[in-house]
Short mmCIF file of C-alpha atoms and ligand atoms in Angstrom, two decimals:
data_model
loop_
_atom_site.label_atom_id
_atom_site.label_comp_id
_atom_site.label_asym_id
_atom_site.label_seq_id
_atom_site.Cartn_x
_atom_site.Cartn_y
_atom_site.Cartn_z
CA MET A 12 36.07 50.20 4.05
CA ALA A 13 33.80 49.22 1.24
CA MET A 14 33.20 45.27 1.12
CA GLU A 15 35.22 43.68 -1.60
CA LYS A 16 33.02 42.00 -4.52
CA GLU A 17 33.03 38.72 -4.74
CA THR A 18 34.80 37.40 -7.93
CA ILE A 19 33.32 34.68 -10.15
CA LEU A 20 35.11 33.04 -13.26
CA VAL A 21 32.91 32.01 -15.94
CA ILE A 22 34.65 29.51 -18.16
CA GLU A 23 32.22 29.35 -21.24
CA ASP A 24 32.74 29.49 -24.89
CA GLU A 25 29.23 30.26 -25.95
CA THR A 26 28.82 33.71 -25.59
CA LYS A 27 25.10 34.08 -25.52
CA ILE A 28 25.00 31.73 -22.31
CA ALA A 29 28.26 33.50 -20.84
CA ASP A 30 26.45 36.76 -21.42
CA LEU A 31 23.47 35.69 -19.86
CA ILE A 32 25.26 34.47 -16.81
CA LYS A 33 27.37 37.62 -16.52
CA LEU A 34 24.01 39.85 -16.81
CA TYR A 35 22.43 37.84 -14.08
CA LEU A 36 25.28 37.65 -11.50
CA GLU A 37 26.29 40.90 -12.09
CA ARG A 38 23.21 42.49 -10.87
CA GLU A 39 23.76 40.60 -7.48
CA GLY A 40 26.55 42.41 -7.15
CA TYR A 41 29.61 40.01 -8.08
CA SER A 42 32.43 40.78 -10.55
CA ILE A 43 32.30 38.32 -13.54
CA TYR A 44 35.27 37.42 -15.69
CA ILE A 45 34.31 35.34 -18.92
CA VAL A 46 37.23 33.07 -20.49
CA PRO A 47 35.95 31.38 -23.47
CA ASP A 48 39.09 29.25 -24.03
CA GLY A 49 40.24 26.30 -21.98
CA GLU A 50 43.87 27.35 -22.84
CA GLU A 51 43.59 30.63 -21.08
CA ALA A 52 41.09 29.36 -18.31
CA LEU A 53 43.94 28.24 -15.96
CA ASN A 54 46.22 31.56 -16.61
CA ALA A 55 42.67 33.30 -15.95
CA TYR A 56 42.24 31.67 -12.77
CA LYS A 57 45.62 32.23 -11.41
CA GLU A 58 45.24 36.24 -12.15
CA HIS A 59 41.63 36.72 -10.82
CA HIS A 60 42.01 34.39 -7.73
CA PRO A 61 37.94 34.03 -8.26
CA ASP A 62 35.60 33.09 -5.08
CA LEU A 63 33.68 30.76 -7.21
CA VAL A 64 34.34 29.12 -10.93
CA ILE A 65 31.46 28.26 -13.14
CA LEU A 66 32.56 25.77 -15.55
CA ASP A 67 31.58 24.59 -18.92
CA LEU A 68 32.67 20.92 -19.93
CA MET A 69 32.66 21.50 -23.88
CA LEU A 70 35.22 24.09 -24.33
CA PRO A 71 37.62 24.57 -27.24
CA GLY A 72 41.41 24.22 -25.92
CA LEU A 73 41.89 22.33 -22.94
CA ASP A 74 38.39 20.16 -21.96
CA GLY A 75 36.52 21.08 -18.81
CA LEU A 76 37.17 18.22 -16.81
CA GLU A 77 40.98 18.54 -17.37
CA ILE A 78 40.46 22.19 -15.94
CA CYS A 79 38.56 21.10 -13.02
CA ARG A 80 41.22 18.50 -12.44
CA LEU A 81 44.20 21.25 -12.51
CA ILE A 82 42.11 23.91 -10.44
CA ARG A 83 41.76 20.87 -7.72
CA GLN A 84 45.25 20.05 -7.32
CA SER A 85 45.78 23.55 -5.81
CA SER A 86 42.57 25.04 -4.60
CA THR A 87 39.38 24.18 -2.66
CA VAL A 88 37.45 27.12 -4.80
CA PRO A 89 33.56 25.98 -5.45
CA ILE A 90 33.43 24.72 -9.00
CA LEU A 91 29.95 24.51 -10.45
CA ILE A 92 30.28 22.65 -14.14
CA LEU A 93 27.57 23.48 -16.90
CA THR A 94 26.75 20.38 -18.97
CA ALA A 95 24.54 19.26 -21.68
CA LYS A 96 21.84 16.75 -21.05
CA ASP A 97 23.69 13.91 -23.06
CA GLU A 98 26.64 14.60 -20.92
CA GLU A 99 25.62 12.57 -18.17
CA THR A 100 28.59 10.60 -17.61
CA ASP A 101 30.82 13.73 -17.63
CA LYS A 102 28.69 15.24 -14.64
CA VAL A 103 29.10 12.22 -12.57
CA ILE A 104 33.25 12.27 -13.71
CA GLY A 105 33.19 15.99 -12.99
CA LEU A 106 31.90 15.55 -9.36
CA SER A 107 34.21 12.57 -8.52
CA ILE A 108 37.26 14.76 -9.57
CA GLY A 109 36.30 17.69 -7.51
CA ALA A 110 33.21 19.70 -8.85
CA ASP A 111 30.93 20.67 -6.10
CA ASP A 112 28.06 20.79 -8.24
CA TYR A 113 26.58 21.01 -11.88
CA ILE A 114 23.55 22.40 -13.98
CA THR A 115 22.29 21.04 -17.08
CA LYS A 116 21.89 23.25 -20.15
CA PRO A 117 19.30 24.80 -20.59
CA PHE A 118 19.42 26.38 -16.96
CA SER A 119 17.08 29.08 -15.39
CA PRO A 120 19.15 32.29 -14.39
CA LYS A 121 17.41 32.22 -11.28
CA GLU A 122 18.52 28.65 -10.34
CA LEU A 123 22.11 29.52 -11.33
CA VAL A 124 21.84 32.47 -9.16
CA ALA A 125 20.64 30.79 -6.11
CA ARG A 126 23.25 28.02 -6.68
CA VAL A 127 26.08 30.32 -6.65
CA LYS A 128 24.74 32.28 -3.79
CA ALA A 129 24.27 28.84 -1.75
CA HIS A 130 27.90 27.70 -2.47
CA LEU A 131 29.54 30.99 -2.00
CA ARG A 132 27.91 31.06 1.40
CA ARG A 133 28.65 27.52 2.28
CA SER A 134 32.31 28.09 1.28
CA LYS A 135 32.38 31.39 3.71
CA TYR A 136 30.84 29.69 6.44
CA TRP A 137 33.20 26.49 6.81
CA GLN A 138 36.29 28.95 6.57
CA VAL A 139 35.46 30.29 10.08
CA GLN A 140 34.94 26.60 11.85
CA LYS A 141 36.18 25.97 15.53
CA GLU A 142 39.14 23.61 15.39
CA GLU A 143 37.87 19.78 16.89
CA ILE A 144 38.92 16.45 16.31
CA LEU A 145 36.26 14.28 15.32
CA GLY A 146 36.01 10.68 14.66
CA ASP A 147 37.86 7.72 15.98
CA GLU A 148 41.21 5.57 15.29
CA ARG A 149 40.07 4.38 12.00
CA LEU A 150 39.33 7.62 11.02
CA LYS A 151 40.44 11.27 12.35
CA ILE A 152 38.74 14.87 11.42
CA ASN A 153 40.77 17.75 12.30
CA THR A 154 38.28 20.46 11.33
CA GLY A 155 40.46 23.44 12.52
CA SER A 156 43.33 22.71 9.68
CA ARG A 157 40.50 20.69 7.75
CA GLN A 158 42.59 17.56 7.82
CA VAL A 159 41.62 13.94 7.55
CA TRP A 160 43.64 10.66 8.18
CA ARG A 161 42.45 7.42 7.62
CA ASN A 162 44.55 4.88 9.79
CA GLY A 163 47.18 7.56 10.61
CA ILE A 164 47.60 8.21 6.85
CA GLU A 165 46.36 11.88 5.57
CA ILE A 166 43.81 11.51 2.94
CA LYS A 167 42.68 14.39 0.18
CA LEU A 168 38.87 15.24 0.40
CA THR A 169 37.64 18.24 -1.76
CA ALA A 170 36.00 21.05 0.37
CA LEU A 171 32.47 20.11 -0.07
CA GLU A 172 33.60 16.23 0.50
CA PHE A 173 34.88 17.44 3.86
CA ASP A 174 32.27 19.65 4.68
CA LEU A 175 29.87 16.70 4.15
CA LEU A 176 32.03 14.20 6.17
CA LYS A 177 32.09 16.84 8.95
CA THR A 178 28.60 17.17 9.18
CA LEU A 179 27.89 13.57 9.43
CA ALA A 180 30.71 12.84 11.98
CA SER A 181 29.75 15.91 14.20
CA SER A 182 26.81 13.88 15.05
CA PRO A 183 27.74 10.02 15.22
CA GLY A 184 24.66 7.85 15.12
CA ARG A 185 22.46 10.60 13.66
CA VAL A 186 20.67 9.45 10.77
CA PHE A 187 20.64 12.64 8.37
CA THR A 188 18.32 12.68 5.21
CA ARG A 189 19.60 13.90 2.12
CA GLU A 190 17.47 17.10 2.64
CA GLN A 191 18.95 17.89 5.97
CA LEU A 192 22.54 17.29 4.54
CA LEU A 193 21.55 19.74 1.46
CA ASP A 194 20.52 22.27 3.92
CA LEU A 195 23.28 22.12 6.23
CA VAL A 196 26.23 21.39 3.76
CA TRP A 197 24.83 23.27 0.70
CA GLY A 198 22.88 26.13 2.45
CA VAL A 199 18.90 26.12 2.98
CA ASN A 200 18.35 28.07 -0.52
CA TYR A 201 19.45 24.87 -2.46
CA VAL A 202 17.53 24.00 -5.12
CA GLY A 203 19.32 21.11 -6.73
CA ASP A 204 18.85 17.53 -6.84
CA PRO A 205 19.18 15.78 -3.47
CA ARG A 206 20.96 12.87 -5.71
CA VAL A 207 24.15 14.94 -5.73
CA VAL A 208 24.32 13.99 -2.20
CA ASP A 209 24.60 10.27 -3.04
CA VAL A 210 27.35 10.99 -5.59
CA HIS A 211 29.44 13.06 -2.93
CA ILE A 212 28.87 10.20 -0.41
CA GLY A 213 30.04 7.76 -2.90
CA ASN A 214 33.18 9.70 -3.51
CA ILE A 215 34.38 9.96 0.15
CA ARG A 216 33.73 6.20 0.56
CA LYS A 217 36.06 5.42 -2.28
CA LYS A 218 38.58 7.60 -0.13
CA ILE A 219 38.20 6.60 3.64
CA GLU A 220 36.36 3.05 3.40
CA ASN A 221 38.18 0.07 3.40
CA ASP A 222 35.48 -1.51 1.00
CA PRO A 223 33.70 1.40 -0.44
CA SER A 224 30.82 -1.47 -1.07
CA ALA A 225 30.66 -2.46 2.37
CA PRO A 226 30.86 0.58 4.30
CA GLU A 227 31.73 0.93 7.99
CA LEU A 228 32.20 4.69 8.68
CA ILE A 229 29.39 6.30 6.50
CA LYS A 230 26.23 3.74 6.51
CA THR A 231 23.36 4.08 4.61
CA VAL A 232 20.01 3.98 6.33
CA ARG A 233 17.67 2.69 3.81
CA ASP A 234 14.84 4.79 2.66
CA VAL A 235 16.14 7.56 5.09
CA GLY A 236 19.62 8.88 4.61
CA TYR A 237 23.01 8.21 5.81
CA LYS A 238 24.85 8.53 9.53
CA PHE A 239 28.16 8.16 10.54
CA GLU A 240 29.11 5.12 12.73
CA SER A 241 31.68 6.03 15.49
CA LEU A 242 33.40 3.57 17.73
CA LYS A 243 33.41 6.14 20.54
CA1 CA B 307 30.64 24.70 -24.81
#
């Protein structure tokens, strides 16, 4: 049986950019669907069940952040947002509402391809993890069902947040550098900005810490990186 092609939905109204993305990703063997309009994006998403979404933030119709939020309500699909240089705030908002990564325009097609590959690999790899219970009574993590409970109450993390938390909690007390976390969670070929780690850690802390400004679970190790502090 032939391997089914992985599908990527590109939500982008600028034809030139959309065509360029299509050209490069088709060359890598992916099936590409382009939607130029925010209103159509959700229907296209439901129709094609893509393995990854590339989402421009400035769109006619529905705005990219809203699309991101709506897709995240029902799916853990990797979402990569495209932003212009002056949309710094949107990028951070995008990551906080569930986007996995961002690329700033203008970008090199090679970099985009590398990011897409890394996210698809990550998403496949984490789908086949064995079941294990991590954490302690404050925070319990089931790696099989991918559920997290804080003081007994289930909390929702995005797929990437879960993978990052799981990586840290798998080795309590061990200090991970940003680069190590990028390698382990995003994949060794990831070429993005190590600061994305900080943004995602910040988002996880808002969900799992009693006081995100004085974290007790995920600690910052100054000038090095992060570690998960377990009571066990
Ligand atoms: Ca646009």
